[in-house]
Amino acid sequence: MGANILRFWLSSGAYASDVRIGEQLMTQVSESYRKIRNTFKFLLSNLFDFNPTTDLIPYNQLGSLDKVMLHKLEDLKQSVYEAFDQYRFDVVYRQVNNYMINDLSAFYLDYTKDILYVESQKGLLRRSVQTVLYEQLMTLLKVLNPILPHTTSEAYWALPFDHLDDVYLEKMPEVINYSDRHRELAFEDFMKLRDALLMQLDDMR
């Protein structure tokens, strides 16, 4: 449990109240950190042949789910920026942690594995997913940099395409207001159906 874990633990607490520390709490923080680090590793490993200069797919050519994930990323950016402005690092911790573990890793990355591993290497489907992975990775590296500078720098140096000397030199990405946010309503209905089906599968098992 080095500097990364200590910084992550400190950001997780509301400093206006008593700040707790203990073995169980640090273990929970370590587990959250491990999941975030593994998500970075997955994103990096699936961008090994991606060049944003030539391979980035325009937004209007992306699939519906790809667009929804970009919408969710913009929502995360907006809420994180507001929390940073108020010095609510515990809010940043919770929101980024929940987003990376649930929306990104447990759902989108799990869903797109077949596309990344099976579809044509330079095909539209795979490049579309890589475009989303690229946007997710670059944004998450920047917003987590104030909290996890060592990890974000390490991941930034491993980017398989041209970049600046360090993530510290990057600017925070601006929030994009997409005009087709109605897609999320259909996505929410889909997620309710998916959750119901997963419960049925668990019962059948």
GROMACS .gro file of C-alpha atoms in nm:
model
  205
    1MET     CA    1   0.000   0.000   0.000
    2GLY     CA    2   0.211   0.285  -0.131
    3ALA     CA    3   0.149   0.644  -0.229
    4ASN     CA    4  -0.126   0.557  -0.478
    5ILE     CA    5  -0.336   0.380  -0.216
    6LEU     CA    6  -0.279   0.654   0.043
    7ARG     CA    7  -0.389   0.924  -0.200
    8PHE     CA    8  -0.690   0.715  -0.306
    9TRP     CA    9  -0.788   0.657   0.058
   10LEU     CA   10  -0.753   1.026   0.142
   11SER     CA   11  -0.971   1.126  -0.154
   12SER     CA   12  -1.241   0.878  -0.048
   13GLY     CA   13  -1.313   1.051   0.283
   14ALA     CA   14  -1.519   1.362   0.353
   15TYR     CA   15  -1.252   1.579   0.518
   16ALA     CA   16  -1.512   1.801   0.686
   17SER     CA   17  -1.588   1.506   0.917
   18ASP     CA   18  -1.363   1.269   1.108
   19VAL     CA   19  -1.143   1.077   0.862
   20ARG     CA   20  -1.134   0.706   0.938
   21ILE     CA   21  -0.852   0.464   0.865
   22GLY     CA   22  -0.814   0.096   0.938
   23GLU     CA   23  -0.704  -0.231   0.784
   24GLN     CA   24  -1.049  -0.320   0.648
   25LEU     CA   25  -1.101   0.025   0.499
   26MET     CA   26  -0.759   0.025   0.334
   27THR     CA   27  -0.827  -0.320   0.192
   28GLN     CA   28  -1.148  -0.189   0.033
   29VAL     CA   29  -0.961   0.108  -0.115
   30SER     CA   30  -0.689  -0.126  -0.246
   31GLU     CA   31  -0.952  -0.341  -0.416
   32SER     CA   32  -1.111  -0.038  -0.581
   33TYR     CA   33  -0.770   0.080  -0.695
   34ARG     CA   34  -0.686  -0.264  -0.836
   35LYS     CA   35  -1.005  -0.265  -1.045
   36ILE     CA   36  -0.931   0.081  -1.182
   37ARG     CA   37  -0.573  -0.018  -1.265
   38ASN     CA   38  -0.694  -0.335  -1.440
   39THR     CA   39  -0.942  -0.129  -1.641
   40PHE     CA   40  -0.660   0.097  -1.757
   41LYS     CA   41  -0.460  -0.211  -1.857
   42PHE     CA   42  -0.754  -0.348  -2.058
   43LEU     CA   43  -0.806  -0.017  -2.238
   44LEU     CA   44  -0.437   0.014  -2.321
   45SER     CA   45  -0.407  -0.345  -2.442
   46ASN     CA   46  -0.698  -0.302  -2.683
   47LEU     CA   47  -0.563   0.019  -2.834
   48PHE     CA   48  -0.228  -0.134  -2.938
   49ASP     CA   49  -0.309  -0.092  -3.310
   50PHE     CA   50  -0.516   0.227  -3.283
   51ASN     CA   51  -0.395   0.564  -3.411
   52PRO     CA   52  -0.636   0.848  -3.321
   53THR     CA   53  -0.503   1.056  -3.609
   54THR     CA   54  -0.615   0.804  -3.874
   55ASP     CA   55  -0.848   0.553  -3.705
   56LEU     CA   56  -1.088   0.772  -3.507
   57ILE     CA   57  -1.447   0.710  -3.624
   58PRO     CA   58  -1.674   1.019  -3.653
   59TYR     CA   59  -1.951   1.039  -3.394
   60ASN     CA   60  -2.232   1.007  -3.651
   61GLN     CA   61  -2.093   0.670  -3.768
   62LEU     CA   62  -2.077   0.513  -3.422
   63GLY     CA   63  -2.325   0.251  -3.302
   64SER     CA   64  -2.605   0.340  -3.062
   65LEU     CA   65  -2.441   0.183  -2.757
   66ASP     CA   66  -2.109   0.348  -2.843
   67LYS     CA   67  -2.284   0.685  -2.846
   68VAL     CA   68  -2.458   0.617  -2.516
   69MET     CA   69  -2.122   0.542  -2.353
   70LEU     CA   70  -1.989   0.874  -2.477
   71HIS     CA   71  -2.298   1.044  -2.334
   72LYS     CA   72  -2.232   0.880  -1.999
   73LEU     CA   73  -1.872   0.994  -2.015
   74GLU     CA   74  -1.985   1.355  -2.063
   75ASP     CA   75  -2.216   1.324  -1.762
   76LEU     CA   76  -1.923   1.196  -1.558
   77LYS     CA   77  -1.702   1.485  -1.669
   78GLN     CA   78  -1.969   1.741  -1.576
   79SER     CA   79  -2.027   1.598  -1.228
   80VAL     CA   80  -1.655   1.549  -1.161
   81TYR     CA   81  -1.570   1.905  -1.261
   82GLU     CA   82  -1.841   2.037  -1.031
   83ALA     CA   83  -1.707   1.824  -0.746
   84PHE     CA   84  -1.350   1.942  -0.806
   85ASP     CA   85  -1.466   2.304  -0.801
   86GLN     CA   86  -1.617   2.239  -0.457
   87TYR     CA   87  -1.313   2.041  -0.334
   88ARG     CA   88  -1.539   1.736  -0.292
   89PHE     CA   89  -1.274   1.477  -0.368
   90ASP     CA   90  -1.485   1.208  -0.202
   91VAL     CA   91  -1.755   1.269  -0.466
   92VAL     CA   92  -1.495   1.242  -0.743
   93TYR     CA   93  -1.374   0.916  -0.589
   94ARG     CA   94  -1.722   0.762  -0.573
   95GLN     CA   95  -1.839   0.875  -0.915
   96VAL     CA   96  -1.528   0.773  -1.106
   97ASN     CA   97  -1.502   0.448  -0.913
   98ASN     CA   98  -1.866   0.352  -0.979
   99TYR     CA   99  -1.844   0.454  -1.343
  100MET     CA  100  -1.528   0.257  -1.419
  101ILE     CA  101  -1.636  -0.055  -1.233
  102ASN     CA  102  -2.005  -0.070  -1.332
  103ASP     CA  103  -2.080   0.124  -1.652
  104LEU     CA  104  -1.745   0.078  -1.822
  105SER     CA  105  -1.586  -0.247  -1.705
  106ALA     CA  106  -1.878  -0.467  -1.600
  107PHE     CA  107  -2.099  -0.368  -1.893
  108TYR     CA  108  -1.943  -0.198  -2.196
  109LEU     CA  109  -1.603  -0.366  -2.192
  110ASP     CA  110  -1.761  -0.703  -2.126
  111TYR     CA  111  -2.008  -0.652  -2.412
  112THR     CA  112  -1.745  -0.537  -2.664
  113LYS     CA  113  -1.488  -0.814  -2.606
  114ASP     CA  114  -1.626  -1.021  -2.893
  115ILE     CA  115  -1.611  -0.720  -3.125
  116LEU     CA  116  -1.252  -0.643  -3.026
  117TYR     CA  117  -1.132  -1.003  -3.056
  118VAL     CA  118  -1.339  -1.140  -3.347
  119GLU     CA  119  -1.433  -0.858  -3.586
  120SER     CA  120  -1.207  -0.745  -3.870
  121GLN     CA  121  -0.903  -0.564  -3.729
  122LYS     CA  122  -0.964  -0.247  -3.930
  123GLY     CA  123  -1.341  -0.288  -3.969
  124LEU     CA  124  -1.593  -0.022  -3.872
  125LEU     CA  125  -1.732  -0.216  -3.573
  126ARG     CA  126  -1.392  -0.267  -3.411
  127ARG     CA  127  -1.265   0.082  -3.487
  128SER     CA  128  -1.588   0.226  -3.344
  129VAL     CA  129  -1.535   0.045  -3.015
  130GLN     CA  130  -1.169   0.149  -3.013
  131THR     CA  131  -1.277   0.509  -3.066
  132VAL     CA  132  -1.491   0.489  -2.753
  133LEU     CA  133  -1.212   0.316  -2.560
  134TYR     CA  134  -0.973   0.591  -2.664
  135GLU     CA  135  -1.210   0.867  -2.548
  136GLN     CA  136  -1.274   0.686  -2.220
  137LEU     CA  137  -0.906   0.627  -2.150
  138MET     CA  138  -0.786   0.979  -2.228
  139THR     CA  139  -1.064   1.140  -2.024
  140LEU     CA  140  -1.022   0.910  -1.724
  141LEU     CA  141  -0.646   0.960  -1.718
  142LYS     CA  142  -0.696   1.336  -1.704
  143VAL     CA  143  -0.972   1.348  -1.443
  144LEU     CA  144  -0.796   1.098  -1.215
  145ASN     CA  145  -0.456   1.263  -1.248
  146PRO     CA  146  -0.502   1.498  -0.947
  147ILE     CA  147  -0.585   1.196  -0.728
  148LEU     CA  148  -0.368   0.919  -0.876
  149PRO     CA  149  -0.077   1.101  -1.043
  150HIS     CA  150   0.162   0.806  -1.034
  151THR     CA  151  -0.080   0.559  -1.192
  152THR     CA  152  -0.211   0.799  -1.454
  153SER     CA  153   0.143   0.897  -1.556
  154GLU     CA  154   0.244   0.532  -1.581
  155ALA     CA  155  -0.057   0.455  -1.800
  156TYR     CA  156  -0.004   0.769  -2.008
  157TRP     CA  157   0.358   0.676  -2.083
  158ALA     CA  158   0.230   0.338  -2.210
  159LEU     CA  159  -0.002   0.494  -2.470
  160PRO     CA  160   0.074   0.321  -2.804
  161PHE     CA  161   0.040   0.643  -3.006
  162ASP     CA  162   0.200   0.988  -3.003
  163HIS     CA  163   0.142   1.191  -2.688
  164LEU     CA  164   0.294   1.466  -2.476
  165ASP     CA  165   0.575   1.404  -2.228
  166ASP     CA  166   0.333   1.356  -1.939
  167VAL     CA  167  -0.037   1.362  -1.863
  168TYR     CA  168   0.026   1.672  -1.645
  169LEU     CA  169   0.068   1.870  -1.967
  170GLU     CA  170  -0.274   1.771  -2.098
  171LYS     CA  171  -0.577   1.997  -2.063
  172MET     CA  172  -0.897   1.879  -1.901
  173PRO     CA  173  -1.142   1.791  -2.181
  174GLU     CA  174  -1.440   2.018  -2.225
  175VAL     CA  175  -1.791   1.883  -2.173
  176ILE     CA  176  -1.968   1.804  -2.501
  177ASN     CA  177  -2.347   1.846  -2.523
  178TYR     CA  178  -2.469   1.588  -2.773
  179SER     CA  179  -2.799   1.657  -2.950
  180ASP     CA  180  -2.925   1.297  -2.952
  181ARG     CA  181  -2.946   1.227  -2.580
  182HIS     CA  182  -3.287   1.063  -2.636
  183ARG     CA  183  -3.098   0.742  -2.712
  184GLU     CA  184  -3.041   0.696  -2.341
  185LEU     CA  185  -3.413   0.637  -2.280
  186ALA     CA  186  -3.404   0.329  -2.500
  187PHE     CA  187  -3.081   0.224  -2.330
  188GLU     CA  188  -3.244   0.249  -1.986
  189ASP     CA  189  -3.531   0.026  -2.103
  190PHE     CA  190  -3.277  -0.221  -2.240
  191MET     CA  191  -3.089  -0.228  -1.909
  192LYS     CA  192  -3.410  -0.300  -1.715
  193LEU     CA  193  -3.482  -0.591  -1.949
  194ARG     CA  194  -3.122  -0.712  -1.918
  195ASP     CA  195  -3.132  -0.703  -1.537
  196ALA     CA  196  -3.458  -0.900  -1.535
  197LEU     CA  197  -3.313  -1.163  -1.767
  198LEU     CA  198  -2.997  -1.195  -1.559
  199MET     CA  199  -3.209  -1.256  -1.249
  200GLN     CA  200  -3.396  -1.530  -1.434
  201LEU     CA  201  -3.067  -1.689  -1.542
  202ASP     CA  202  -2.943  -1.687  -1.185
  203ASP     CA  203  -3.262  -1.858  -1.068
  204MET     CA  204  -3.226  -2.121  -1.341
  205ARG     CA  205  -2.868  -2.191  -1.237
   0.00000   0.00000   0.00000
